[in-house]
CSV table of C-alpha atoms in Angstrom, one decimal:
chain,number,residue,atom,x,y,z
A,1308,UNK,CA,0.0,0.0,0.0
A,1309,UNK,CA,1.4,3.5,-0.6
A,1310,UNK,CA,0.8,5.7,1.6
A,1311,UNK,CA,0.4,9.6,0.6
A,1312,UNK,CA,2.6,12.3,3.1
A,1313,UNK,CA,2.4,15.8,3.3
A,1314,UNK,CA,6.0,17.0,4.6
A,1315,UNK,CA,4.8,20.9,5.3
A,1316,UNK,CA,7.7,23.3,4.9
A,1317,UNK,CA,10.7,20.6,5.1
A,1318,UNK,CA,13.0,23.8,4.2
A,1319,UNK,CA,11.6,26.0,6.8
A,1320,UNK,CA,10.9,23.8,9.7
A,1321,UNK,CA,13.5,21.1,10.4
A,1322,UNK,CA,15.5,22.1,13.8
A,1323,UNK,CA,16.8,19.1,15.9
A,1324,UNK,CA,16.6,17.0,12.3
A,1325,UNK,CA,12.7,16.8,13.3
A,1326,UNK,CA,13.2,15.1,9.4
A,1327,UNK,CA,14.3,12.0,10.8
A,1328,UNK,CA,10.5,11.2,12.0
A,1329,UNK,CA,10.0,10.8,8.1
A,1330,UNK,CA,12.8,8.5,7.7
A,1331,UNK,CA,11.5,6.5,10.6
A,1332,UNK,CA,7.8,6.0,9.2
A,1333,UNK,CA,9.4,5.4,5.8
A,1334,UNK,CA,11.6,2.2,7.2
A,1335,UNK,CA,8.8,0.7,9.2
A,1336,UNK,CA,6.5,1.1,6.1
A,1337,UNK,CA,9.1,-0.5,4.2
A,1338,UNK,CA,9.7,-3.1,6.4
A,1339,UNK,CA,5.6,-4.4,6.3
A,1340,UNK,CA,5.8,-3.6,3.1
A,1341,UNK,CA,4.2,-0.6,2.3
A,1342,UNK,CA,5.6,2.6,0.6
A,1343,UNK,CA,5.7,6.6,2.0
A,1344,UNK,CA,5.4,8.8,-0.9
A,1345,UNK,CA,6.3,11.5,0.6
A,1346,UNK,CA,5.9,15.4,-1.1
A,1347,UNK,CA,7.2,18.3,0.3
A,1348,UNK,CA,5.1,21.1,0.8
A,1349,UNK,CA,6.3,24.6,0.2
A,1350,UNK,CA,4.6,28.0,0.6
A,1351,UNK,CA,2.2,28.3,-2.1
A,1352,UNK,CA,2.6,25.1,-3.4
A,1353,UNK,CA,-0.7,22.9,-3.8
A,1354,UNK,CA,-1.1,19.7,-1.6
A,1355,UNK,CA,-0.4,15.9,-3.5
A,1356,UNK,CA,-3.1,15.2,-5.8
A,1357,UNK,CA,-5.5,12.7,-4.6
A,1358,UNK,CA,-5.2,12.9,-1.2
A,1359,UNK,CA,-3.0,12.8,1.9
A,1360,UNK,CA,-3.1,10.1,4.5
A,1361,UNK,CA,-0.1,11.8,6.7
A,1362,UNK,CA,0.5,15.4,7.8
A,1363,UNK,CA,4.2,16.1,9.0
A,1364,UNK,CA,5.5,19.5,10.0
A,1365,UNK,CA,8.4,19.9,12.4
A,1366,UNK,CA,10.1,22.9,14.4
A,1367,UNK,CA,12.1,26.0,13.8
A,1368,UNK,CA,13.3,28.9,14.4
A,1369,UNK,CA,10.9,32.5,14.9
A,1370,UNK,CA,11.6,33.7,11.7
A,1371,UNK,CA,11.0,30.7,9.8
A,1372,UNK,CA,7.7,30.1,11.8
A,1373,UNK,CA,6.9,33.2,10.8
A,1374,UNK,CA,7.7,33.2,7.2
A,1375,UNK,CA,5.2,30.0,7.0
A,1376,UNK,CA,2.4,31.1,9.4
A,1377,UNK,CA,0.0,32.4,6.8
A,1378,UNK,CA,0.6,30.1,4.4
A,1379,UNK,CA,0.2,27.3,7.3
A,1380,UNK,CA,-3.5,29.0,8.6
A,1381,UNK,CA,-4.6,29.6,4.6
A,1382,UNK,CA,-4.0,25.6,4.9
A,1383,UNK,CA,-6.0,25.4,8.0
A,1384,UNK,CA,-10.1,24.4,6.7
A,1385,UNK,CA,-8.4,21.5,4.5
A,1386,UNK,CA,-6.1,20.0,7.1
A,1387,UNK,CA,-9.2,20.1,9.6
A,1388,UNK,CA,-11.1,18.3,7.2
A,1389,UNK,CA,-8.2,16.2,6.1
A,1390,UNK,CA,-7.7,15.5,9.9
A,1391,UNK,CA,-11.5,15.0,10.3
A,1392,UNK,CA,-11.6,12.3,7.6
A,1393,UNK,CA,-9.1,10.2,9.0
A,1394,UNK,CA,-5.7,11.5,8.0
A,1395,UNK,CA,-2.7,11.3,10.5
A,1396,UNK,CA,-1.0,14.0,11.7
A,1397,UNK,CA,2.3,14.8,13.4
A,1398,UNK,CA,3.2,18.2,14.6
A,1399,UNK,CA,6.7,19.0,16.6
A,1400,UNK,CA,7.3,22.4,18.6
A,1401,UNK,CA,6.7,25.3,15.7
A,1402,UNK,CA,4.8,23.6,14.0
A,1403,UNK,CA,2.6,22.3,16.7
A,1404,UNK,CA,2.4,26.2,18.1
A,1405,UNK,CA,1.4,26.9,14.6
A,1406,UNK,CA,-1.5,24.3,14.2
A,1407,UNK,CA,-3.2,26.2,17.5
A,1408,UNK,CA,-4.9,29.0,17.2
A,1409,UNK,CA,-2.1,31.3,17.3
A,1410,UNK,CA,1.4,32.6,18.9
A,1411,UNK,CA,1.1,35.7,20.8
A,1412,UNK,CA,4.8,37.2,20.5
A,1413,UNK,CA,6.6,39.3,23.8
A,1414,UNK,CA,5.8,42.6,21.8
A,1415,UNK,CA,2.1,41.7,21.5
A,1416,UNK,CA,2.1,40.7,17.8
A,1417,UNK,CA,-0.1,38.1,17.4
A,1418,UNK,CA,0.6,35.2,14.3
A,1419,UNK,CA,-2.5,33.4,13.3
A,1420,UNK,CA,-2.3,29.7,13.2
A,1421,UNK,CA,-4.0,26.4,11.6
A,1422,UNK,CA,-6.8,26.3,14.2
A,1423,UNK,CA,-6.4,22.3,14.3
A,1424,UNK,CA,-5.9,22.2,17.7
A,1425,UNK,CA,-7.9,23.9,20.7
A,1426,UNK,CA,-4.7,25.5,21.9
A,1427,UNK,CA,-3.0,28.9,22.4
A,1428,UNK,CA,0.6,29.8,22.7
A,1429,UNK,CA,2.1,33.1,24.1
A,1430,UNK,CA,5.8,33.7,24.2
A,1431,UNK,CA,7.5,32.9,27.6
A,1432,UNK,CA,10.0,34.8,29.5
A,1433,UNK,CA,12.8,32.0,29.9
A,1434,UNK,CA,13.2,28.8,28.0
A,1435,UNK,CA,12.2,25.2,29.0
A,1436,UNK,CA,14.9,22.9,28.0
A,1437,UNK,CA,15.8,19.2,28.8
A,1438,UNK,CA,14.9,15.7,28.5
A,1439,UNK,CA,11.3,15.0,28.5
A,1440,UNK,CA,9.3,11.8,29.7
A,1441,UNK,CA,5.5,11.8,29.3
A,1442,UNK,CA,3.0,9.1,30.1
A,1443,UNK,CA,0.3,8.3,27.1
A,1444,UNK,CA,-3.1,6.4,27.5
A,1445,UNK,CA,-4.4,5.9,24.0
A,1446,UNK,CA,-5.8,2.7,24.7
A,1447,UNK,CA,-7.7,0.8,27.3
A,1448,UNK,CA,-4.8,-1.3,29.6
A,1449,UNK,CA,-1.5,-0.1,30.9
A,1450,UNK,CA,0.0,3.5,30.0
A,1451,UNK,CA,2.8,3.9,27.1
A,1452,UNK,CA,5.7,6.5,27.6
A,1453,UNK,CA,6.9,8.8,25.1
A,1454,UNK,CA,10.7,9.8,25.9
A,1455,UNK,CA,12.0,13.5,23.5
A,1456,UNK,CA,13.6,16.6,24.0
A,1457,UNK,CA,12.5,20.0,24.8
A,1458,UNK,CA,13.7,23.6,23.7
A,1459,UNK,CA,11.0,26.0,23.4
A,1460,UNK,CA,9.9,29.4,25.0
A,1461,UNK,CA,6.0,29.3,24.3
A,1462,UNK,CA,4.0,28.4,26.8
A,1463,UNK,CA,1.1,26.6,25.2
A,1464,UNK,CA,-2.2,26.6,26.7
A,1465,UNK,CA,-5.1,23.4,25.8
A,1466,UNK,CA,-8.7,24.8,25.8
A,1467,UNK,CA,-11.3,23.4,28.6
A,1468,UNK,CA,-12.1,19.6,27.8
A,1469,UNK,CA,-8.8,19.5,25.6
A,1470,UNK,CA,-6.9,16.1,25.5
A,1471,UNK,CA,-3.2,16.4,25.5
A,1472,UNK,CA,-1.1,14.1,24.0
A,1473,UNK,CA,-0.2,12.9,27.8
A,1474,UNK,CA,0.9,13.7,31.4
A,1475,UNK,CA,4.1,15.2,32.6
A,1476,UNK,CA,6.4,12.4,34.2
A,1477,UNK,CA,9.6,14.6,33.9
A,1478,UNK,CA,10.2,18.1,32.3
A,1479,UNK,CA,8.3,20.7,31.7
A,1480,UNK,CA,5.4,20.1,28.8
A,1481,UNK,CA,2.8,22.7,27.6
A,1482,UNK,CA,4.0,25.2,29.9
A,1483,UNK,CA,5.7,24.2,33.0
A,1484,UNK,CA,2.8,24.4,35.3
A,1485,UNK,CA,-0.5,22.5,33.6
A,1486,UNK,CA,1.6,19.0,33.9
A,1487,UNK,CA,0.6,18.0,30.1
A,1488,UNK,CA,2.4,17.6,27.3
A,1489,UNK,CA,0.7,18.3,23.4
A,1490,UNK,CA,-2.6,17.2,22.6
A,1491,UNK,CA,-4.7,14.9,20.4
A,1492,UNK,CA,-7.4,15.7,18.3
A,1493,UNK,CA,-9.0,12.1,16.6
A,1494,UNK,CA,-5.8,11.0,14.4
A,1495,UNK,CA,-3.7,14.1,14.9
A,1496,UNK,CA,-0.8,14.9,17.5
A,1497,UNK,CA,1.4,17.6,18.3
A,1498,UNK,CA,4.2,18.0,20.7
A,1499,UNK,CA,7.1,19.9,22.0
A,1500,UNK,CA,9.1,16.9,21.4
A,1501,UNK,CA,12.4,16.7,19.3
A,1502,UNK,CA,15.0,14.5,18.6
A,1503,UNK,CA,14.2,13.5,16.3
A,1504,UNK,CA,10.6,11.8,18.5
A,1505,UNK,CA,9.9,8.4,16.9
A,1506,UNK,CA,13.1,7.0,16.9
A,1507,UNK,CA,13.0,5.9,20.4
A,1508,UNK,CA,9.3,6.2,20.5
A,1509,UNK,CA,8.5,3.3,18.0
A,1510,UNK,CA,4.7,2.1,19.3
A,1511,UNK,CA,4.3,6.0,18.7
A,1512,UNK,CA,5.1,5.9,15.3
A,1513,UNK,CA,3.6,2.7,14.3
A,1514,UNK,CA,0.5,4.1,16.1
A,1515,UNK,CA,0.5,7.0,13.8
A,1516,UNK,CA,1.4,4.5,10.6
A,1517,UNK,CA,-1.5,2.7,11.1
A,1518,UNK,CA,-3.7,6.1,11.5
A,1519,UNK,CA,-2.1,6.6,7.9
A,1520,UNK,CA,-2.6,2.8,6.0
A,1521,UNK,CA,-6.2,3.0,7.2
A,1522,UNK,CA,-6.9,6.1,5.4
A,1523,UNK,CA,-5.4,4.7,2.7
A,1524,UNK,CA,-8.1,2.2,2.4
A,1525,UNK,CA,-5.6,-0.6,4.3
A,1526,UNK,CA,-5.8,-2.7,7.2
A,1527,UNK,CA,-4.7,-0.9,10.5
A,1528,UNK,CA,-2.8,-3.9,12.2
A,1529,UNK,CA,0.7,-4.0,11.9
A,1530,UNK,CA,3.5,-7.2,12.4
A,1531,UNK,CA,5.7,-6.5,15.2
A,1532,UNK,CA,9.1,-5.5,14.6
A,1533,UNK,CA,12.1,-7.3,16.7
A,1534,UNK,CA,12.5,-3.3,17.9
A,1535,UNK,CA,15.4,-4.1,21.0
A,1536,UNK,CA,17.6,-1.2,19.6
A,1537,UNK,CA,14.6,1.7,19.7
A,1538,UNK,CA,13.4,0.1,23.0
A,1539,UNK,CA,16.9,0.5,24.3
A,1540,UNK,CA,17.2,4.1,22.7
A,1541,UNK,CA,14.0,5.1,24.8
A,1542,UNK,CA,15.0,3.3,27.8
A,1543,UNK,CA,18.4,5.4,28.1
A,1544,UNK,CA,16.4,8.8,27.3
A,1545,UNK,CA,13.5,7.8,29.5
A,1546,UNK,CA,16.4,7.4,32.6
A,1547,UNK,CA,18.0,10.5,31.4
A,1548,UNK,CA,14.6,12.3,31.7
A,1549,UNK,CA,14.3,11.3,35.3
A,1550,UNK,CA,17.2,11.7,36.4
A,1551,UNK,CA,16.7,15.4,35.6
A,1552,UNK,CA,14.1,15.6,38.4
A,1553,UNK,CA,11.1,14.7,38.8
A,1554,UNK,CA,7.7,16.4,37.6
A,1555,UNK,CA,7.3,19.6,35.9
């Protein structure tokens, strides 16, 4: 099965090699054997023709946030209805600040966003920077961790009733006080977290692969994959996130 991606802005948006979340989903597509046909997305360009089954948009610096911002909240009725639909959808830092409702700047400015998520960012003071741990509960039984790594001075703030991608363990999340971190709407997630995230996060990213193959019109259940390296990968930045103290 081939499955149509969206990677929004790859020239803008790419700090901490966020791009390395694409090459992830690429090799554990491969390796069931399905196919990522993956089209970057550029201001004013169109999206793929005949659909998309996976949104990707990764972090960046101010100015390149804002160089994509209006392009990214023209974009914003057909990713809702994209998202909606059932396509996947993977925001990190910028580009998850970007997909709220908007960034309010430390001079007041205010840079519309997406409106995908029921969120609002406003510039911070001080930077929040370290290892992250979160706890997940996507499904009924125990709770998954997501392990990643945090740099960002917007304090991001979920609506009422929101549902964030998961709880604080370690770190500092949304904004250092709320004890989430991101948030979920139906197939879509966005996060602070860099690292590249799904390296050491695979369940994450074959959780998102599956979001993708089943709006492709394929089955959602995936083989296992003999993942000991990954699992290792988020076991030493899980311990690292601890050790940096506790809960946000």
């Amino acid at each position: 099965m081939k499955v149509r991606v969206a990677h929004l802005y790859p020239d803008y948006l790419n700090i901490y090699a966020d791009r390395g979340n694409i090459a992830v989903l690429e090799r554990r597509a491969r390796l069931r054997g399905h196919t990522l046909d993956v089209t970057g997305v550029g201001p004013g360009d169109g999206l793929p023709d005949g659909g998309v089954d996976l949104f990707y948009v990764g972090g960046g610096q101010d100015r390149e946030q804002a160089l994509v911002a209006p392009d990214l909240a023209a974009r914003g009725e057909a990713i809702r209805a994209a998202v909606a639909a059932g396509a996947a959808l993977l925001a990190v830092c910028g580009g998850y600040q970007l997909l709220g409702r908007g960034y309010r700047g430390r001079d007041g400015s205010w840079l519309a966003g997406a409106a995908l998520f029921p969120l609002e960012t406003v510039a911070g003071e001080t930077r929040m920077i370290g290892d992250v741990l979160i706890e997940c509960s996507f499904a009924p039984g125990a709770p998954q961790t997501v392990a990643g790594f945090e740099n960002h001075a917007g304090r991001t703030l979920l609506d009422p009733g929101a549902e964030p991608l998961g709880r604080v363990v370690a770190g500092f999340g949304n904004d250092g006080r709320s004890g989430y971190e991101g948030c979920r709407v139906g197939t879509a997630i966005g996060t602070y977290l860099h690292g590249p995230l799904l390296p050491r996060n695979p369940w994450l990213a074959d959780w998102l692969l599956a979001r993708a193959l089943e709006n492709a019109g394929a089955a959602a259940a995936l083989e296992p994959l003999p993942d000991e390296l990954e699992r290792a990968a988020h076991a030493v930045a899980a311990q690292r996130a601890r050790a940096r103290g506790g809960k946000a």
